PDB file of C-alpha atoms in Angstrom:
ATOM      1  CA  MET A  46     -82.347  10.288  10.174  1.00  0.00           C
ATOM      2  CA  ALA A  47     -82.043  13.400  12.049  1.00  0.00           C
ATOM      3  CA  THR A  48     -78.324  14.023  13.298  1.00  0.00           C
ATOM      4  CA  ILE A  49     -77.883  12.726  16.786  1.00  0.00           C
ATOM      5  CA  GLU A  50     -76.388  16.175  18.983  1.00  0.00           C
ATOM      6  CA  ASN A  51     -75.801  17.285  22.679  1.00  0.00           C
ATOM      7  CA  GLY A  52     -77.099  19.868  24.874  1.00  0.00           C
ATOM      8  CA  SER A  53     -74.353  22.596  23.181  1.00  0.00           C
ATOM      9  CA  GLY A  54     -75.514  21.307  19.589  1.00  0.00           C
ATOM     10  CA  THR A  55     -72.894  19.501  18.465  1.00  0.00           C
ATOM     11  CA  ARG A  56     -72.780  16.143  17.099  1.00  0.00           C
ATOM     12  CA  GLU A  57     -72.634  13.470  20.393  1.00  0.00           C
ATOM     13  CA  LEU A  58     -69.284  11.533  18.902  1.00  0.00           C
ATOM     14  CA  ALA A  59     -67.881  13.811  17.243  1.00  0.00           C
ATOM     15  CA  GLY A  60     -64.134  13.040  17.738  1.00  0.00           C
ATOM     16  CA  LYS A  61     -64.826   9.281  18.882  1.00  0.00           C
ATOM     17  CA  ARG A  62     -63.267   6.629  16.882  1.00  0.00           C
ATOM     18  CA  ALA A  63     -65.022   3.236  16.799  1.00  0.00           C
ATOM     19  CA  LEU A  64     -64.525   0.214  14.757  1.00  0.00           C
ATOM     20  CA  VAL A  65     -68.244  -2.386  13.695  1.00  0.00           C
ATOM     21  CA  THR A  66     -67.816  -5.978  13.069  1.00  0.00           C
ATOM     22  CA  GLY A  67     -70.160  -6.714   9.944  1.00  0.00           C
ATOM     23  CA  GLY A  68     -71.017  -3.471   9.258  1.00  0.00           C
ATOM     24  CA  SER A  69     -71.416  -3.818   5.300  1.00  0.00           C
ATOM     25  CA  ARG A  70     -75.354  -4.664   5.678  1.00  0.00           C
ATOM     26  CA  GLY A  71     -78.245  -5.388   8.097  1.00  0.00           C
ATOM     27  CA  ILE A  72     -77.683  -4.161  11.148  1.00  0.00           C
ATOM     28  CA  GLY A  73     -74.318  -3.369  10.919  1.00  0.00           C
ATOM     29  CA  ALA A  74     -75.135  -1.195   8.455  1.00  0.00           C
ATOM     30  CA  ALA A  75     -77.293   1.040  10.946  1.00  0.00           C
ATOM     31  CA  VAL A  76     -75.081   0.997  13.422  1.00  0.00           C
ATOM     32  CA  VAL A  77     -72.407   2.040  11.213  1.00  0.00           C
ATOM     33  CA  ARG A  78     -74.626   4.798   9.930  1.00  0.00           C
ATOM     34  CA  GLN A  79     -76.168   5.876  12.877  1.00  0.00           C
ATOM     35  CA  LEU A  80     -72.501   6.531  14.013  1.00  0.00           C
ATOM     36  CA  LEU A  81     -71.429   8.259  11.516  1.00  0.00           C
ATOM     37  CA  ASP A  82     -74.021  10.713  11.949  1.00  0.00           C
ATOM     38  CA  ALA A  83     -73.209  10.906  15.392  1.00  0.00           C
ATOM     39  CA  GLY A  84     -69.712  12.553  14.499  1.00  0.00           C
ATOM     40  CA  ALA A  85     -67.774   9.285  14.646  1.00  0.00           C
ATOM     41  CA  GLU A  86     -65.067   7.927  12.613  1.00  0.00           C
ATOM     42  CA  VAL A  87     -66.016   4.446  11.553  1.00  0.00           C
ATOM     43  CA  LEU A  88     -64.504   1.801  10.757  1.00  0.00           C
ATOM     44  CA  THR A  89     -65.807  -1.821   9.590  1.00  0.00           C
ATOM     45  CA  THR A  90     -65.400  -4.632   7.832  1.00  0.00           C
ATOM     46  CA  ALA A  91     -66.756  -7.968   6.731  1.00  0.00           C
ATOM     47  CA  ARG A  92     -65.739 -11.304   5.047  1.00  0.00           C
ATOM     48  CA  SER A  93     -65.725  -9.373   1.776  1.00  0.00           C
ATOM     49  CA  ALA A  94     -66.612  -5.847  -0.279  1.00  0.00           C
ATOM     50  CA  THR A  95     -70.156  -5.906  -0.664  1.00  0.00           C
ATOM     51  CA  GLY A  96     -70.289  -2.301  -2.303  1.00  0.00           C
ATOM     52  CA  THR A  97     -73.360  -1.778   0.449  1.00  0.00           C
ATOM     53  CA  VAL A  98     -71.111  -0.385   3.163  1.00  0.00           C
ATOM     54  CA  PRO A  99     -72.091   3.551   3.939  1.00  0.00           C
ATOM     55  CA  GLU A 100     -70.997   5.856   2.337  1.00  0.00           C
ATOM     56  CA  GLY A 101     -68.429   8.090   4.874  1.00  0.00           C
ATOM     57  CA  ALA A 102     -67.220   4.642   6.655  1.00  0.00           C
ATOM     58  CA  ALA A 103     -64.301   3.403   6.271  1.00  0.00           C
ATOM     59  CA  PHE A 104     -63.690  -0.807   4.850  1.00  0.00           C
ATOM     60  CA  VAL A 105     -61.412  -3.111   6.140  1.00  0.00           C
ATOM     61  CA  ALA A 106     -62.100  -6.881   4.684  1.00  0.00           C
ATOM     62  CA  ALA A 107     -61.341  -9.803   7.516  1.00  0.00           C
ATOM     63  CA  ASP A 108     -62.161 -12.640   8.525  1.00  0.00           C
ATOM     64  CA  VAL A 109     -62.762 -12.036  12.617  1.00  0.00           C
ATOM     65  CA  ARG A 110     -63.047 -15.666  13.248  1.00  0.00           C
ATOM     66  CA  THR A 111     -59.161 -16.705  12.576  1.00  0.00           C
ATOM     67  CA  ARG A 112     -56.789 -15.172  15.196  1.00  0.00           C
ATOM     68  CA  ALA A 113     -54.795 -14.080  12.420  1.00  0.00           C
ATOM     69  CA  GLY A 114     -58.268 -12.176  10.935  1.00  0.00           C
ATOM     70  CA  ALA A 115     -58.585 -10.501  14.535  1.00  0.00           C
ATOM     71  CA  GLN A 116     -54.907  -9.351  14.320  1.00  0.00           C
ATOM     72  CA  ALA A 117     -54.617  -7.998  11.137  1.00  0.00           C
ATOM     73  CA  LEU A 118     -57.967  -5.777  12.154  1.00  0.00           C
ATOM     74  CA  ALA A 119     -56.452  -4.851  15.078  1.00  0.00           C
ATOM     75  CA  THR A 120     -53.460  -3.413  13.083  1.00  0.00           C
ATOM     76  CA  ALA A 121     -55.798  -1.898  10.231  1.00  0.00           C
ATOM     77  CA  ALA A 122     -58.123  -0.306  13.348  1.00  0.00           C
ATOM     78  CA  GLN A 123     -54.789   1.008  14.558  1.00  0.00           C
ATOM     79  CA  LYS A 124     -53.274   2.429  11.388  1.00  0.00           C
ATOM     80  CA  MET A 125     -56.075   4.370  10.289  1.00  0.00           C
ATOM     81  CA  LEU A 126     -58.161   5.204  13.322  1.00  0.00           C
ATOM     82  CA  GLY A 127     -55.057   6.011  15.797  1.00  0.00           C
ATOM     83  CA  GLY A 128     -56.928   4.128  18.285  1.00  0.00           C
ATOM     84  CA  VAL A 129     -60.598   2.682  19.077  1.00  0.00           C
ATOM     85  CA  ASP A 130     -62.533   4.257  21.633  1.00  0.00           C
ATOM     86  CA  ILE A 131     -65.660   2.798  20.871  1.00  0.00           C
ATOM     87  CA  LEU A 132     -65.924  -1.679  19.930  1.00  0.00           C
ATOM     88  CA  VAL A 133     -69.384  -2.268  18.834  1.00  0.00           C
ATOM     89  CA  HIS A 134     -68.954  -6.878  18.076  1.00  0.00           C
ATOM     90  CA  ASN A 135     -71.890  -7.361  15.609  1.00  0.00           C
ATOM     91  CA  ALA A 136     -70.402 -10.368  13.201  1.00  0.00           C
ATOM     92  CA  GLY A 137     -72.591 -13.462  14.299  1.00  0.00           C
ATOM     93  CA  GLY A 138     -74.970 -16.090  12.742  1.00  0.00           C
ATOM     94  CA  ALA A 139     -75.151 -19.822  12.536  1.00  0.00           C
ATOM     95  CA  ARG A 140     -76.910 -22.280   9.803  1.00  0.00           C
ATOM     96  CA  PRO A 141     -79.994 -24.206  11.178  1.00  0.00           C
ATOM     97  CA  HIS A 142     -79.849 -27.820  11.541  1.00  0.00           C
ATOM     98  CA  ARG A 143     -82.905 -30.808  11.713  1.00  0.00           C
ATOM     99  CA  GLY A 144     -81.681 -30.310  15.885  1.00  0.00           C
ATOM    100  CA  SER A 145     -78.760 -30.817  17.985  1.00  0.00           C
ATOM    101  CA  SER A 146     -77.297 -33.951  17.196  1.00  0.00           C
ATOM    102  CA  ALA A 147     -77.319 -33.285  13.725  1.00  0.00           C
ATOM    103  CA  ILE A 148     -75.109 -30.108  14.021  1.00  0.00           C
ATOM    104  CA  PRO A 149     -71.575 -31.053  13.026  1.00  0.00           C
ATOM    105  CA  ASP A 150     -68.028 -30.514  15.084  1.00  0.00           C
ATOM    106  CA  GLU A 151     -67.142 -28.223  12.095  1.00  0.00           C
ATOM    107  CA  GLU A 152     -70.130 -25.902  12.719  1.00  0.00           C
ATOM    108  CA  TRP A 153     -70.216 -25.406  16.413  1.00  0.00           C
ATOM    109  CA  GLN A 154     -66.993 -24.459  16.534  1.00  0.00           C
ATOM    110  CA  ASP A 155     -67.297 -21.955  13.607  1.00  0.00           C
ATOM    111  CA  ALA A 156     -70.388 -20.934  15.937  1.00  0.00           C
ATOM    112  CA  LEU A 157     -67.566 -20.216  18.774  1.00  0.00           C
ATOM    113  CA  GLU A 158     -64.786 -18.454  16.414  1.00  0.00           C
ATOM    114  CA  LEU A 159     -67.719 -16.229  14.738  1.00  0.00           C
ATOM    115  CA  ASN A 160     -69.784 -15.469  18.057  1.00  0.00           C
ATOM    116  CA  LEU A 161     -67.955 -15.292  20.966  1.00  0.00           C
ATOM    117  CA  LEU A 162     -64.396 -15.984  20.205  1.00  0.00           C
ATOM    118  CA  ALA A 163     -63.830 -13.101  18.137  1.00  0.00           C
ATOM    119  CA  ALA A 164     -65.031 -11.022  20.306  1.00  0.00           C
ATOM    120  CA  VAL A 165     -62.422 -11.798  23.219  1.00  0.00           C
ATOM    121  CA  ARG A 166     -60.371 -11.620  20.831  1.00  0.00           C
ATOM    122  CA  LEU A 167     -60.660  -8.115  19.668  1.00  0.00           C
ATOM    123  CA  ASP A 168     -61.769  -6.928  22.853  1.00  0.00           C
ATOM    124  CA  SER A 169     -58.282  -8.249  24.450  1.00  0.00           C
ATOM    125  CA  LEU A 170     -56.380  -6.229  21.156  1.00  0.00           C
ATOM    126  CA  LEU A 171     -58.333  -3.444  21.482  1.00  0.00           C
ATOM    127  CA  THR A 172     -58.405  -2.703  25.065  1.00  0.00           C
ATOM    128  CA  PRO A 173     -54.877  -2.238  25.846  1.00  0.00           C
ATOM    129  CA  GLY A 174     -55.840   1.134  24.334  1.00  0.00           C
ATOM    130  CA  MET A 175     -58.393   1.678  25.965  1.00  0.00           C
ATOM    131  CA  ARG A 176     -56.938   1.076  29.885  1.00  0.00           C
ATOM    132  CA  GLU A 177     -54.384   3.551  28.756  1.00  0.00           C
ATOM    133  CA  ARG A 178     -56.994   5.928  28.107  1.00  0.00           C
ATOM    134  CA  ARG A 179     -59.081   5.232  30.614  1.00  0.00           C
ATOM    135  CA  SER A 180     -62.073   5.669  28.350  1.00  0.00           C
ATOM    136  CA  GLY A 181     -63.833   3.023  25.789  1.00  0.00           C
ATOM    137  CA  MET A 182     -67.164   2.266  25.364  1.00  0.00           C
ATOM    138  CA  ILE A 183     -67.559  -1.946  24.134  1.00  0.00           C
ATOM    139  CA  VAL A 184     -71.227  -3.158  23.036  1.00  0.00           C
ATOM    140  CA  HIS A 185     -71.602  -6.878  21.815  1.00  0.00           C
ATOM    141  CA  VAL A 186     -74.660  -8.000  19.900  1.00  0.00           C
ATOM    142  CA  SER A 187     -75.712 -11.119  21.076  1.00  0.00           C
ATOM    143  CA  SER A 188     -80.113 -12.065  20.292  1.00  0.00           C
ATOM    144  CA  ALA A 189     -82.764 -11.969  22.277  1.00  0.00           C
ATOM    145  CA  ALA A 190     -83.637 -16.631  21.843  1.00  0.00           C
ATOM    146  CA  VAL A 191     -80.933 -16.836  24.304  1.00  0.00           C
ATOM    147  CA  PRO A 192     -82.946 -17.576  27.501  1.00  0.00           C
ATOM    148  CA  THR A 193     -85.723 -19.489  25.317  1.00  0.00           C
ATOM    149  CA  PRO A 194     -83.169 -21.608  22.569  1.00  0.00           C
ATOM    150  CA  VAL A 195     -84.399 -24.560  20.176  1.00  0.00           C
ATOM    151  CA  ALA A 196     -82.224 -27.316  18.433  1.00  0.00           C
ATOM    152  CA  PRO A 197     -81.618 -25.677  15.180  1.00  0.00           C
ATOM    153  CA  PHE A 198     -80.606 -22.927  16.817  1.00  0.00           C
ATOM    154  CA  LEU A 199     -78.615 -24.938  20.043  1.00  0.00           C
ATOM    155  CA  HIS A 200     -74.620 -23.669  18.625  1.00  0.00           C
ATOM    156  CA  TYR A 201     -75.870 -20.351  17.891  1.00  0.00           C
ATOM    157  CA  THR A 202     -77.674 -19.508  21.540  1.00  0.00           C
ATOM    158  CA  ALA A 203     -74.669 -21.406  22.795  1.00  0.00           C
ATOM    159  CA  ALA A 204     -72.678 -18.940  22.133  1.00  0.00           C
ATOM    160  CA  LYS A 205     -74.254 -16.282  22.628  1.00  0.00           C
ATOM    161  CA  ALA A 206     -75.000 -17.494  25.311  1.00  0.00           C
ATOM    162  CA  ALA A 207     -71.052 -17.454  26.939  1.00  0.00           C
ATOM    163  CA  LEU A 208     -71.111 -14.318  24.737  1.00  0.00           C
ATOM    164  CA  GLU A 209     -73.399 -12.756  27.165  1.00  0.00           C
ATOM    165  CA  ASN A 210     -71.325 -14.298  30.384  1.00  0.00           C
ATOM    166  CA  TYR A 211     -68.213 -13.134  29.594  1.00  0.00           C
ATOM    167  CA  SER A 212     -69.651  -9.850  28.422  1.00  0.00           C
ATOM    168  CA  ARG A 213     -70.462  -8.795  32.090  1.00  0.00           C
ATOM    169  CA  GLY A 214     -67.653 -10.450  33.406  1.00  0.00           C
ATOM    170  CA  LEU A 215     -65.238  -8.339  31.300  1.00  0.00           C
ATOM    171  CA  ALA A 216     -67.651  -5.233  31.946  1.00  0.00           C
ATOM    172  CA  ALA A 217     -66.619  -5.977  35.991  1.00  0.00           C
ATOM    173  CA  GLU A 218     -62.787  -6.278  35.430  1.00  0.00           C
ATOM    174  CA  LEU A 219     -62.285  -3.073  32.986  1.00  0.00           C
ATOM    175  CA  ALA A 220     -64.745  -1.281  34.938  1.00  0.00           C
ATOM    176  CA  PRO A 221     -61.964   0.256  36.595  1.00  0.00           C
ATOM    177  CA  PHE A 222     -60.188   1.873  33.916  1.00  0.00           C
ATOM    178  CA  GLY A 223     -62.790   3.843  32.740  1.00  0.00           C
ATOM    179  CA  ILE A 224     -64.606   1.362  30.348  1.00  0.00           C
ATOM    180  CA  ARG A 225     -67.560  -0.053  29.455  1.00  0.00           C
ATOM    181  CA  VAL A 226     -69.442  -3.640  28.238  1.00  0.00           C
ATOM    182  CA  ASN A 227     -72.740  -4.246  27.597  1.00  0.00           C
ATOM    183  CA  THR A 228     -74.951  -6.381  25.432  1.00  0.00           C
ATOM    184  CA  VAL A 229     -77.390  -5.475  22.751  1.00  0.00           C
ATOM    185  CA  SER A 230     -79.974  -8.746  22.324  1.00  0.00           C
ATOM    186  CA  PRO A 231     -81.531  -8.507  19.032  1.00  0.00           C
ATOM    187  CA  GLY A 232     -84.827  -9.956  18.036  1.00  0.00           C
ATOM    188  CA  ARG A 233     -86.727 -11.158  15.130  1.00  0.00           C
ATOM    189  CA  THR A 234     -85.005  -8.533  13.056  1.00  0.00           C
ATOM    190  CA  ALA A 235     -85.563  -7.341   8.887  1.00  0.00           C
ATOM    191  CA  THR A 236     -81.953  -7.913   6.958  1.00  0.00           C
ATOM    192  CA  PRO A 237     -80.958  -9.570   4.312  1.00  0.00           C
ATOM    193  CA  GLY A 238     -79.128 -12.077   6.773  1.00  0.00           C
ATOM    194  CA  GLY A 239     -81.858 -13.649   9.331  1.00  0.00           C
ATOM    195  CA  GLU A 240     -84.457 -13.484   6.339  1.00  0.00           C
ATOM    196  CA  ALA A 241     -81.804 -16.025   4.484  1.00  0.00           C
ATOM    197  CA  THR A 242     -81.353 -18.133   7.929  1.00  0.00           C
ATOM    198  CA  ARG A 243     -85.712 -18.074   8.302  1.00  0.00           C
ATOM    199  CA  GLU A 244     -86.034 -19.885   4.112  1.00  0.00           C
ATOM    200  CA  GLN A 245     -83.093 -22.420   5.778  1.00  0.00           C
ATOM    201  CA  TRP A 246     -85.057 -22.939   8.580  1.00  0.00           C
ATOM    202  CA  ALA A 247     -88.272 -23.395   6.174  1.00  0.00           C
ATOM    203  CA  GLN A 248     -86.390 -25.760   3.561  1.00  0.00           C
ATOM    204  CA  LEU A 249     -85.440 -28.119   6.985  1.00  0.00           C
ATOM    205  CA  ASP A 250     -88.833 -30.218   6.748  1.00  0.00           C
ATOM    206  CA  ALA A 251     -90.271 -27.800   3.593  1.00  0.00           C
ATOM    207  CA  VAL A 252     -92.188 -26.305   6.728  1.00  0.00           C
ATOM    208  CA  ASP A 253     -94.339 -23.108   5.960  1.00  0.00           C
ATOM    209  CA  ARG A 254     -92.341 -19.840   6.098  1.00  0.00           C
ATOM    210  CA  ASP A 255     -94.311 -18.014   9.199  1.00  0.00           C
ATOM    211  CA  VAL A 256     -93.812 -21.427  11.200  1.00  0.00           C
ATOM    212  CA  ALA A 257     -89.938 -20.422  10.922  1.00  0.00           C
ATOM    213  CA  ALA A 258     -90.358 -16.267  10.908  1.00  0.00           C
ATOM    214  CA  ALA A 259     -91.766 -16.597  14.888  1.00  0.00           C
ATOM    215  CA  PRO A 260     -90.244 -19.958  16.422  1.00  0.00           C
ATOM    216  CA  ILE A 261     -90.434 -18.513  19.376  1.00  0.00           C
ATOM    217  CA  ALA A 262     -93.947 -16.709  19.939  1.00  0.00           C
ATOM    218  CA  ALA A 263     -96.559 -19.738  20.580  1.00  0.00           C
ATOM    219  CA  ASP A 264     -98.767 -17.760  19.038  1.00  0.00           C
ATOM    220  CA  GLY A 265     -96.047 -16.613  16.031  1.00  0.00           C
ATOM    221  CA  SER A 266     -96.252 -12.600  16.967  1.00  0.00           C
ATOM    222  CA  VAL A 267     -94.204 -10.398  18.127  1.00  0.00           C
ATOM    223  CA  PRO A 268     -96.381  -7.901  20.671  1.00  0.00           C
ATOM    224  CA  LEU A 269     -95.582  -4.675  19.561  1.00  0.00           C
ATOM    225  CA  GLY A 270     -97.057  -5.583  16.221  1.00  0.00           C
ATOM    226  CA  ARG A 271     -93.952  -6.436  13.485  1.00  0.00           C
ATOM    227  CA  GLU A 272     -91.000  -7.465  13.183  1.00  0.00           C
ATOM    228  CA  GLY A 273     -87.778  -5.490  14.083  1.00  0.00           C
ATOM    229  CA  ARG A 274     -85.920  -2.599  11.598  1.00  0.00           C
ATOM    230  CA  PRO A 275     -81.572  -2.449  11.350  1.00  0.00           C
ATOM    231  CA  ASP A 276     -82.363   1.103  13.207  1.00  0.00           C
ATOM    232  CA  ASP A 277     -84.305   0.250  16.052  1.00  0.00           C
ATOM    233  CA  ILE A 278     -81.180  -2.714  17.106  1.00  0.00           C
ATOM    234  CA  ALA A 279     -78.834   0.790  16.078  1.00  0.00           C
ATOM    235  CA  ASP A 280     -80.401   2.847  18.444  1.00  0.00           C
ATOM    236  CA  ALA A 281     -79.668   0.814  21.350  1.00  0.00           C
ATOM    237  CA  VAL A 282     -76.215   0.951  20.597  1.00  0.00           C
ATOM    238  CA  LEU A 283     -75.622   4.187  20.394  1.00  0.00           C
ATOM    239  CA  PHE A 284     -77.679   4.647  23.361  1.00  0.00           C
ATOM    240  CA  LEU A 285     -74.987   2.690  24.760  1.00  0.00           C
ATOM    241  CA  VAL A 286     -71.755   3.856  23.447  1.00  0.00           C
ATOM    242  CA  SER A 287     -73.072   8.451  24.392  1.00  0.00           C
ATOM    243  CA  ASP A 288     -72.397   9.674  27.500  1.00  0.00           C
ATOM    244  CA  ARG A 289     -75.860   9.183  27.746  1.00  0.00           C
ATOM    245  CA  ALA A 290     -75.238   5.527  29.110  1.00  0.00           C
ATOM    246  CA  SER A 291     -72.734   6.659  31.031  1.00  0.00           C
ATOM    247  CA  TRP A 292     -73.730   4.845  34.216  1.00  0.00           C
ATOM    248  CA  LEU A 293     -74.581   1.500  32.196  1.00  0.00           C
ATOM    249  CA  THR A 294     -71.878  -1.186  32.594  1.00  0.00           C
ATOM    250  CA  GLY A 295     -72.063  -5.190  32.551  1.00  0.00           C
ATOM    251  CA  SER A 296     -75.741  -4.919  30.704  1.00  0.00           C
ATOM    252  CA  GLY A 297     -77.793  -6.170  27.831  1.00  0.00           C
ATOM    253  CA  LEU A 298     -80.605  -4.285  25.940  1.00  0.00           C
ATOM    254  CA  VAL A 299     -82.928  -6.850  25.103  1.00  0.00           C
ATOM    255  CA  VAL A 300     -84.631  -5.274  21.663  1.00  0.00           C
ATOM    256  CA  ASP A 301     -87.475  -8.215  20.644  1.00  0.00           C
ATOM    257  CA  GLY A 302     -91.105  -6.306  20.855  1.00  0.00           C
ATOM    258  CA  GLY A 303     -91.800  -7.899  23.299  1.00  0.00           C
ATOM    259  CA  GLU A 304     -91.572 -11.815  21.645  1.00  0.00           C
ATOM    260  CA  PHE A 305     -89.139 -13.519  23.878  1.00  0.00           C
ATOM    261  CA  HIS A 306     -88.942 -11.992  27.439  1.00  0.00           C
ATOM    262  CA  ARG A 307     -92.564 -11.642  28.019  1.00  0.00           C
ATOM    263  CA  GLY A 308     -92.783 -13.582  30.892  1.00  0.00           C
TER     264      GLY A 308
END
């Protein structure tokens, strides 16, 4: 991967301090690598160490689904980085069910905690420092499936829809302080987590795995001819946290090869 430099030959995020949740594999790990390549100092987190954290990044185990976990992570970020200039909330996910009525209350709550409230809590803990510095970049990773939800994942897409609404409101609130808030919405992407979720879906009713892999597109295809790579999503994140996106806030980038947004 090429090092990202600005016009003067300096890595464009040199001197920036970044926190990435869910950064030990898949999209999160790709985001961590690209931030490091661009010169940022990076701290990442997951519920447990997996041995796959990109080299050069600091790691702390934390469960961001809980208020205590979010607080512990924010405290660690302050101690290890001295503050956070870039916050990327990538942690997310949910287990599929046969329909909305089969989703138990505790999994609705878990989906909200992980996909919405974890971001809300970390933002509230870390934006005071950004306000003081009158600078900051926040990216919330959502889902391209939000506009076209399907029953097995209603808890997940409902939480992500709320995340997008919250992100737009937060962007307006924080803009006067020089803080930008945007979302990136991935489509079908080749990651360990995505693969596991598709396998779970395929096993619900022993449906064909290829159908589970592309449930939204009626013809089962992605217009650009392939599923996404983690770096496709990380590219979008890197753009949004860079000065190249200095006049973008309250926006959302859909990165899905045309699968979900073809209207």
